[in-house]
Every structure is written in C-alpha cells, then in structure tokens.
Backbone as a printed PyTorch tensor [residue, N CA C, xyz], in Angstrom:
tensor([[[ -5.6120, -26.8630,  -6.2100],
         [ -6.1400, -25.5840,  -5.7600],
         [ -5.2880, -24.4560,  -6.3490]],

        [[ -5.9400, -23.4510,  -6.8670],
         [ -5.2290, -22.3260,  -7.4750],
         [ -4.5440, -21.4920,  -6.4040]],

        [[ -3.4210, -20.9050,  -6.7810],
         [ -2.6950, -20.0540,  -5.8440],
         [ -3.5300, -18.8130,  -5.5480]],

        [[ -3.3900, -18.3280,  -4.3310],
         [ -4.1130, -17.1270,  -3.9220],
         [ -3.6540, -15.9440,  -4.7650]],

        [[ -4.5980, -15.1390,  -5.1850],
         [ -4.2940, -13.9030,  -5.9180],
         [ -4.3950, -12.7540,  -4.9260]],

        [[ -3.3770, -11.9200,  -4.8950],
         [ -3.3350, -10.8230,  -3.9360],
         [ -4.1890,  -9.6380,  -4.3700]],

        [[ -4.7320,  -8.9580,  -3.3680],
         [ -5.5410,  -7.7510,  -3.5350],
         [ -4.6620,  -6.5800,  -3.1050]],

        [[ -4.4440,  -5.6310,  -4.0150],
         [ -3.5060,  -4.5310,  -3.7940],
         [ -4.2390,  -3.1920,  -3.7750]],

        [[ -3.9080,  -2.3590,  -2.7900],
         [ -4.3320,  -0.9550,  -2.7760],
         [ -3.1250,  -0.1110,  -3.1700]],

        [[ -3.3060,   0.7790,  -4.1400],
         [ -2.3030,   1.7770,  -4.5070],
         [ -2.8570,   3.1170,  -4.0250]],

        [[ -2.1350,   3.7730,  -3.1120],
         [ -2.6170,   5.0310,  -2.5420],
         [ -1.5920,   6.1170,  -2.8480]],

        [[ -1.9400,   6.9750,  -3.8200],
         [ -1.0250,   8.0220,  -4.2790],
         [ -1.8320,   9.1080,  -4.9740]],

        [[ -1.5020,  10.3580,  -4.7360],
         [ -2.2670,  11.4480,  -5.3530],
         [ -1.8050,  11.7670,  -6.7760]],

        [[ -0.7470,  11.1230,  -7.2480],
         [ -0.2180,  11.3680,  -8.5950],
         [ -0.8570,  10.3810,  -9.5840]],

        [[ -1.7200,  10.8890, -10.4910],
         [ -2.4130,   9.9780, -11.4170],
         [ -1.4610,   9.2020, -12.3250]],

        [[ -0.3550,   9.8060, -12.7280],
         [  0.6170,   9.1010, -13.5800],
         [  1.2380,   7.9290, -12.8370]],

        [[  1.6140,   8.1520, -11.5840],
         [  2.1980,   7.0690, -10.7930],
         [  1.1830,   5.9500, -10.5880]],

        [[ -0.0560,   6.3060, -10.2620],
         [ -1.0820,   5.2710, -10.0650],
         [ -1.2780,   4.4640, -11.3430]],

        [[ -1.3220,   5.1330, -12.4770],
         [ -1.5110,   4.4530, -13.7590],
         [ -0.3610,   3.4780, -14.0290]],

        [[  0.8700,   3.9550, -13.9030],
         [  2.0540,   3.1170, -14.1730],
         [  2.1150,   1.9450, -13.1990]],

        [[  1.8920,   2.2170, -11.9260],
         [  1.9570,   1.1580, -10.9180],
         [  0.8600,   0.1250, -11.1470]],

        [[ -0.3240,   0.5800, -11.5270],
         [ -1.4200,  -0.3500, -11.8110],
         [ -1.0590,  -1.2400, -12.9990]],

        [[ -0.4670,  -0.6520, -14.0310],
         [ -0.0550,  -1.4420, -15.2060],
         [  1.0040,  -2.4800, -14.8160]],

        [[  1.9510,  -2.1100, -13.9670],
         [  2.9680,  -3.0620, -13.5030],
         [  2.3140,  -4.1910, -12.6980]],

        [[  1.3910,  -3.8080, -11.8230],
         [  0.7090,  -4.8130, -11.0050],
         [ -0.0880,  -5.7870, -11.8770]],

        [[ -0.6680,  -5.2850, -12.9630],
         [ -1.4200,  -6.1520, -13.8690],
         [ -0.5260,  -7.1910, -14.5350]],

        [[  0.7700,  -6.9060, -14.6390],
         [  1.7210,  -7.8510, -15.2370],
         [  2.2040,  -8.9070, -14.2410]],

        [[  1.9730,  -8.6820, -12.9580],
         [  2.4170,  -9.6160, -11.9270],
         [  1.3280, -10.6810, -11.7390]],

        [[  1.6450, -11.9530, -12.0890],
         [  0.6160, -13.0030, -12.0680],
         [  0.0060, -13.2860, -10.6920]],

        [[  0.6810, -12.9350,  -9.6180],
         [  0.1400, -13.2350,  -8.2840],
         [ -0.8740, -12.1900,  -7.8150]],

        [[ -1.0670, -11.1190,  -8.5960],
         [ -2.0160, -10.0690,  -8.2200],
         [ -3.3320, -10.2870,  -8.9630]],

        [[ -4.4040, -10.3140,  -8.1940],
         [ -5.7130, -10.5270,  -8.7860],
         [ -6.5600,  -9.2720,  -8.8410]],

        [[ -6.5370,  -8.5030,  -7.7880],
         [ -7.4020,  -7.3180,  -7.6930],
         [ -6.5590,  -6.1020,  -7.3280]],

        [[ -6.7920,  -5.0050,  -8.0520],
         [ -6.0400,  -3.7670,  -7.8250],
         [ -7.0410,  -2.6320,  -7.6670]],

        [[ -6.9190,  -1.9070,  -6.5720],
         [ -7.7240,  -0.7070,  -6.3880],
         [ -6.7620,   0.4490,  -6.1630]],

        [[ -7.0380,   1.5650,  -6.8380],
         [ -6.1620,   2.7050,  -6.6310],
         [ -6.9630,   3.8790,  -6.0890]],

        [[ -6.3010,   4.6520,  -5.2280],
         [ -6.9350,   5.7610,  -4.5250],
         [ -6.0670,   7.0000,  -4.6430]],

        [[ -6.7070,   8.1060,  -5.0180],
         [ -6.0180,   9.3860,  -5.1200],
         [ -5.9200,  10.0430,  -3.7460]],

        [[ -6.8290,   9.6600,  -2.8690],
         [ -6.9600,  10.3090,  -1.5770],
         [ -6.8580,   9.2730,  -0.4570]],

        [[ -6.0770,   9.5750,   0.5470],
         [ -5.9080,   8.6650,   1.6840],
         [ -7.2440,   8.3960,   2.3670]],

        [[ -8.0730,   9.4280,   2.4790],
         [ -9.3600,   9.2540,   3.1440],
         [-10.2400,   8.2420,   2.4140]],

        [[-10.1880,   8.2310,   1.0740],
         [-10.9630,   7.2520,   0.3060],
         [-10.4900,   5.8310,   0.6040]],

        [[ -9.1830,   5.6550,   0.6840],
         [ -8.6350,   4.3300,   1.0120],
         [ -9.0620,   3.9120,   2.4230]],

        [[ -8.9910,   4.8320,   3.3660],
         [ -9.4090,   4.5210,   4.7400],
         [-10.8980,   4.1810,   4.8190]],

        [[-11.7170,   4.9230,   4.0770],
         [-13.1600,   4.6310,   4.0630],
         [-13.4090,   3.2120,   3.5470]],

        [[-12.6980,   2.8360,   2.5020],
         [-12.8640,   1.4940,   1.9270],
         [-12.4410,   0.4230,   2.9400]],

        [[-11.3640,   0.6720,   3.6390],
         [-10.8910,  -0.2750,   4.6620],
         [-11.9090,  -0.3740,   5.7970]],

        [[-12.4260,   0.7610,   6.2600],
         [-13.3960,   0.7580,   7.3580],
         [-14.7030,   0.0740,   6.9370]],

        [[-15.0910,   0.2590,   5.6960],
         [-16.3130,  -0.3480,   5.1780],
         [-16.2370,  -1.8790,   5.2430]],

        [[-15.0420,  -2.4120,   5.0430],
         [-14.8570,  -3.8730,   4.9900],
         [-13.9860,  -4.4030,   6.1330]],

        [[-13.9100,  -3.6860,   7.2330],
         [-12.9450,  -4.0450,   8.2850],
         [-13.1230,  -5.4480,   8.8700]],

        [[-14.3270,  -5.9880,   8.8060],
         [-14.5740,  -7.3380,   9.3400],
         [-14.6240,  -8.4020,   8.2510]],

        [[-14.3450,  -8.0080,   7.0160],
         [-14.4320,  -8.9200,   5.8800],
         [-13.0460,  -9.0930,   5.2500]],

        [[-12.3150, -10.1010,   5.7030],
         [-10.9250, -10.2970,   5.2630],
         [-10.8060, -10.3810,   3.7420]],

        [[-11.7750, -11.0140,   3.0820],
         [-11.6590, -11.1790,   1.6270],
         [-11.8230,  -9.8540,   0.8800]],

        [[-12.4160,  -8.8470,   1.5010],
         [-12.5830,  -7.5500,   0.8440],
         [-11.5100,  -6.5320,   1.2430]],

        [[-10.7030,  -6.8880,   2.2210],
         [ -9.5860,  -6.0220,   2.6080],
         [ -8.3930,  -6.3080,   1.7030]],

        [[ -7.5480,  -5.3070,   1.4800],
         [ -6.3580,  -5.5700,   0.6600],
         [ -5.3740,  -6.4740,   1.3840]],

        [[ -4.5530,  -7.1450,   0.6050],
         [ -3.4610,  -7.9500,   1.1770],
         [ -2.2350,  -7.0950,   1.4130]],

        [[ -2.1600,  -5.9680,   0.7160],
         [ -1.0140,  -5.0810,   0.8250],
         [ -1.4300,  -3.6770,   0.3710]],

        [[ -0.7820,  -2.6660,   0.9620],
         [ -1.0000,  -1.2760,   0.5530],
         [  0.3300,  -0.7110,   0.0670]],

        [[  0.3090,  -0.1300,  -1.1380],
         [  1.4580,   0.5980,  -1.6750],
         [  1.1460,   2.0670,  -1.4520]],

        [[  1.9130,   2.7210,  -0.5800],
         [  1.5630,   4.0410,  -0.0710],
         [  2.6150,   5.0930,  -0.3820]],

        [[  2.1740,   6.1980,  -0.9320],
         [  3.0240,   7.3830,  -1.0840],
         [  3.0150,   8.1240,   0.2520]],

        [[  3.9990,   8.9920,   0.4600],
         [  4.0620,   9.7660,   1.6990],
         [  3.5040,  11.1760,   1.5540]],

        [[  3.5880,  11.7400,   0.3590],
         [  3.2460,  13.1470,   0.1790],
         [  1.8590,  13.3200,  -0.4270]],

        [[  0.9890,  13.9460,   0.3510],
         [ -0.3770,  14.2410,  -0.0730],
         [ -0.7060,  15.6710,   0.3340]],

        [[ -1.6470,  16.2930,  -0.3590],
         [ -2.0090,  17.6590,  -0.0020],
         [ -2.7680,  17.7500,   1.3300]],

        [[ -3.4350,  16.6590,   1.7410],
         [ -4.1740,  16.6930,   3.0070],
         [ -3.4370,  15.8260,   4.0220]],

        [[ -4.0900,  14.8140,   4.5210],
         [ -3.4720,  13.8460,   5.4250],
         [ -2.2990,  13.2050,   4.7000]],

        [[ -1.0960,  13.2320,   5.2940],
         [  0.0430,  12.6460,   4.5900],
         [  0.2460,  11.1810,   4.9790]],

        [[  1.1820,  10.5450,   4.2950],
         [  1.4310,   9.1300,   4.5220],
         [  1.8410,   8.7920,   5.9380]],

        [[  2.6110,   9.6820,   6.5570],
         [  3.0340,   9.4390,   7.9470],
         [  1.8280,   9.4600,   8.8750]],

        [[  0.9350,  10.4230,   8.6730],
         [ -0.2700,  10.5110,   9.5030],
         [ -1.1540,   9.2870,   9.2870]],

        [[ -1.2570,   8.8480,   8.0440],
         [ -2.0050,   7.6290,   7.7430],
         [ -1.4100,   6.4510,   8.5160]],

        [[ -0.0880,   6.2970,   8.4510],
         [  0.5650,   5.1650,   9.1080],
         [  0.3590,   5.1930,  10.6190]],

        [[  0.4500,   6.3750,  11.2180],
         [  0.2440,   6.4780,  12.6680],
         [ -1.1490,   5.9870,  13.0610]],

        [[ -2.1580,   6.4160,  12.3070],
         [ -3.5220,   5.9800,  12.5970],
         [ -3.7760,   4.5310,  12.2320]],

        [[ -3.1400,   4.0800,  11.1570],
         [ -3.3620,   2.7250,  10.6670],
         [ -2.8010,   1.6760,  11.6200]],

        [[ -1.7290,   1.9950,  12.3060],
         [ -1.1710,   1.0700,  13.3040],
         [ -2.2460,   0.7420,  14.3380]],

        [[ -2.9610,   1.7660,  14.8100],
         [ -4.0240,   1.5520,  15.8040],
         [ -5.2340,   0.8520,  15.1890]],

        [[ -5.5400,   1.1810,  13.9530],
         [ -6.6960,   0.6110,  13.2600],
         [ -6.5250,  -0.8830,  13.0000]],

        [[ -5.2960,  -1.3320,  12.7930],
         [ -5.0130,  -2.7380,  12.4580],
         [ -5.6850,  -3.7180,  13.4210]],

        [[ -5.7140,  -3.3810,  14.7060],
         [ -6.2510,  -4.3190,  15.7050],
         [ -7.7280,  -4.6150,  15.4870]],

        [[ -8.4590,  -3.7070,  14.8240],
         [ -9.8930,  -3.9230,  14.6070],
         [-10.1970,  -4.5430,  13.2450]],

        [[ -9.1600,  -4.8140,  12.4520],
         [ -9.3720,  -5.3660,  11.1150],
         [ -9.3890,  -6.8960,  11.1400]],

        [[-10.0540,  -7.4740,  10.1450],
         [-10.1670,  -8.9320,  10.0450],
         [ -8.8270,  -9.5870,   9.7190]],

        [[ -7.8700,  -8.8070,   9.2210],
         [ -6.5340,  -9.3440,   8.9420],
         [ -5.5130,  -8.2120,   8.9950]],

        [[ -4.2720,  -8.5920,   9.1800],
         [ -3.1730,  -7.6200,   9.1750],
         [ -2.8540,  -7.2480,   7.7280]],

        [[ -2.6030,  -5.9670,   7.4970],
         [ -2.3120,  -5.4940,   6.1490],
         [ -0.9420,  -4.8240,   6.1520]],

        [[  0.0560,  -5.4340,   5.5180],
         [  1.3690,  -4.7980,   5.4420],
         [  1.3410,  -3.6140,   4.4730]],

        [[  2.2140,  -2.6540,   4.7460],
         [  2.3150,  -1.4510,   3.9220],
         [  3.7280,  -1.3570,   3.3640]],

        [[  3.8250,  -1.0240,   2.0870],
         [  5.1020,  -0.7210,   1.4550],
         [  5.0460,   0.7310,   1.0130]],

        [[  6.0180,   1.5160,   1.4710],
         [  6.0880,   2.9170,   1.0870],
         [  6.7600,   3.0050,  -0.2760]],

        [[  6.1030,   3.7290,  -1.1990],
         [  6.6590,   3.9950,  -2.5180],
         [  6.7060,   5.5160,  -2.6190]],

        [[  7.9040,   6.0910,  -2.5260],
         [  7.9930,   7.5420,  -2.3840],
         [  9.0660,   8.1470,  -3.2770]],

        [[  8.8680,   9.4050,  -3.5860],
         [  9.8970,  10.1590,  -4.3120],
         [ 10.9350,  10.7110,  -3.3390]],

        [[ 10.7020,  10.5290,  -2.0420],
         [ 11.6430,  11.0250,  -1.0360],
         [ 12.9740,  10.2810,  -1.1240]],

        [[ 14.0350,  11.0360,  -1.1120],
         [ 15.3780,  10.4520,  -1.1170],
         [ 16.0420,  10.5930,   0.2510]],

        [[ 15.2810,  11.0630,   1.2260],
         [ 15.8350,  11.3140,   2.5510],
         [ 16.0580,  10.0090,   3.3240]],

        [[ 17.2720,   9.8480,   3.8250],
         [ 17.5550,   8.6820,   4.6640],
         [ 16.7020,   8.6990,   5.9220]],

        [[ 16.3650,   9.9000,   6.4040],
         [ 15.5360,  10.0080,   7.6040],
         [ 14.1380,   9.4200,   7.3610]],

        [[ 13.6080,   9.5580,   6.1470],
         [ 12.3090,   8.9610,   5.8380],
         [ 12.4080,   7.4350,   5.8330]],

        [[ 13.4820,   6.9130,   5.2570],
         [ 13.6720,   5.4510,   5.2610],
         [ 13.8080,   4.9300,   6.6890]],

        [[ 14.5690,   5.6440,   7.5070],
         [ 14.7680,   5.2330,   8.8990],
         [ 13.4440,   5.2930,   9.6660]],

        [[ 12.6870,   6.3420,   9.4530],
         [ 11.3920,   6.4910,  10.1350],
         [ 10.4490,   5.3630,   9.7250]],

        [[ 10.4420,   5.0160,   8.4470],
         [  9.5740,   3.9390,   7.9630],
         [  9.9490,   2.6030,   8.6130]],

        [[ 11.2420,   2.3680,   8.7850],
         [ 11.6940,   1.1050,   9.3950],
         [ 11.2320,   0.9620,  10.8390]],

        [[ 10.9500,   2.0800,  11.4990],
         [ 10.5160,   2.0500,  12.8960],
         [  9.0440,   1.6840,  13.0480]],

        [[  8.3070,   1.6490,  11.9520],
         [  6.8750,   1.3510,  12.0010],
         [  6.6740,  -0.1080,  11.5990]],

        [[  6.1680,  -0.9050,  12.5260],
         [  6.0570,  -2.3590,  12.3260],
         [  5.3130,  -2.7660,  11.0700]],

        [[  4.2460,  -2.0520,  10.7270],
         [  3.4440,  -2.4640,   9.5780],
         [  4.1050,  -2.1320,   8.2450]],

        [[  5.1250,  -1.2700,   8.2640],
         [  5.8470,  -0.9400,   7.0260],
         [  6.8840,  -2.0280,   6.7820]],

        [[  6.7090,  -2.7430,   5.6830],
         [  7.5700,  -3.8880,   5.3860],
         [  8.6300,  -3.5810,   4.3380]],

        [[  8.6030,  -2.3660,   3.7760],
         [  9.6040,  -1.9940,   2.7910],
         [  9.4310,  -0.5530,   2.3520]],

        [[ 10.4880,  -0.0110,   1.7440],
         [ 10.5040,   1.3790,   1.2720],
         [ 11.1720,   1.3710,  -0.0900]],

        [[ 10.4530,   1.8230,  -1.1030],
         [ 10.9780,   1.8670,  -2.4650],
         [ 10.8950,   3.2850,  -2.9960]],

        [[ 11.8760,   3.6500,  -3.7940],
         [ 11.8670,   4.9560,  -4.4480],
         [ 11.0830,   4.8710,  -5.7480]],

        [[ 10.3840,   5.9620,  -6.0520],
         [  9.6680,   6.0580,  -7.3380],
         [ 10.6780,   6.2620,  -8.4490]],

        [[ 10.4170,   5.7670,  -9.6280],
         [  9.3020,   4.8910,  -9.9830],
         [  9.6120,   3.4540,  -9.5920]],

        [[  8.5920,   2.7230,  -9.2610],
         [  8.7600,   1.3180,  -8.8920],
         [  8.8890,   0.4850, -10.1800]],

        [[  9.5640,  -0.6360, -10.0870],
         [  9.7690,  -1.5120, -11.2490],
         [  8.9480,  -2.7900, -11.0960]],

        [[  8.8050,  -3.5330, -12.1740],
         [  8.0970,  -4.8100, -12.1160],
         [  8.8210,  -5.7790, -11.1820]],

        [[ 10.1500,  -5.7770, -11.1990],
         [ 10.9120,  -6.6440, -10.2880],
         [ 10.6020,  -6.3110,  -8.8280]],

        [[ 10.4420,  -5.0190,  -8.5260],
         [ 10.1210,  -4.6180,  -7.1460],
         [  8.7020,  -5.0520,  -6.7750]],

        [[  7.7650,  -4.9230,  -7.7150],
         [  6.3930,  -5.3840,  -7.4720],
         [  6.4070,  -6.8880,  -7.1940]],

        [[  7.1370,  -7.6350,  -7.9950],
         [  7.2480,  -9.0830,  -7.8060],
         [  7.8630,  -9.3970,  -6.4410]],

        [[  8.8990,  -8.6690,  -6.0680],
         [  9.5490,  -8.8610,  -4.7730],
         [  8.5750,  -8.6060,  -3.6150]],

        [[  7.7710,  -7.5600,  -3.7320],
         [  6.7770,  -7.2520,  -2.7010],
         [  5.7910,  -8.4060,  -2.5790]],

        [[  5.2930,  -8.8940,  -3.7020],
         [  4.3040,  -9.9730,  -3.6650],
         [  4.9110, -11.2590,  -3.0810]],

        [[  6.1560, -11.5400,  -3.4320],
         [  6.8200, -12.7340,  -2.8910],
         [  7.0080, -12.5990,  -1.3750]],

        [[  7.2470, -11.3900,  -0.9070],
         [  7.4630, -11.1850,   0.5320],
         [  6.1720, -11.3690,   1.3280]],

        [[  5.0280, -11.2700,   0.6860],
         [  3.7520, -11.4070,   1.3990],
         [  3.5610, -12.8010,   1.9630]],

        [[  4.2130, -13.7780,   1.3660],
         [  4.1300, -15.1450,   1.8980],
         [  4.8240, -15.2540,   3.2450]],

        [[  5.6630, -14.2700,   3.5580],
         [  6.4580, -14.3290,   4.7930],
         [  6.0510, -13.2740,   5.7910]],

        [[  5.0030, -12.5240,   5.4950],
         [  4.5760, -11.4340,   6.3950],
         [  3.6570, -11.9760,   7.4580]]])
C-alpha cells in the first residue's frame, strides 16, 4: 500500500511567499495536494464546503498571521470552535514574519497550533512539519 500523501493549505496574502512555499512543498515527497489561498475567508469557505468530507479537507494548514482583513489570530480563534464540526482534526503551523516572542508564546497557547516558523520557510522545515503529522 502506498504511503498517504498529505493535503496542504497555504494561507498567506503574500503571492511571493505562497509561490515559494508551494515550490518547496512540491519537493517534499509526502505531499500530494497543495492549495494556496490569498484570503483567509477563501480558505474557510473551502473548509466549510468540505467539512464532512475528510478526504477533501487539508491534513495541515500553513498560516500567516498578518492579513489586511481577518488576521491569523482571528482565524485561529474561530477555527478552534469550527474543528468540532469537521470530519477530521486539522493541525495548523504558523509561518510568520513576526519576530515577537509574544506571538510565539500566544501561538503555543492554542492547541491546534503545532508549530511556529519564521519566514522564509525552508525545505527542511516543510519536511519536519510533514513528519510531525504522523504524531498529531
């Protein structure tokens, strides 16, 4: 039986970051499907559309914190409540340009956040995230 290929959501309003992160994810053999979203609302709509279909939900979300509208923190607050209605639990990894220790500490307090990485992310970090999914 072939190993499971992970489905990744990249949620970031920076097109350069989404492009680079998508290219890195394409190099990681354990990733099968990659969807990227410029807008948090688009990502949420996609999740709500497939909330009862585990195979169409992402296995992991790579989330930026800074957006012009709903920010990453607001997304996380709502997503914690939304998780209970989903067909599967979806871990979130924050990928941010923030260097504030307070942001890292705040992220650690949210159960669904499984890691915090500074931009730009590396292929080794992408691989580490995918390996950690076996233990989430």
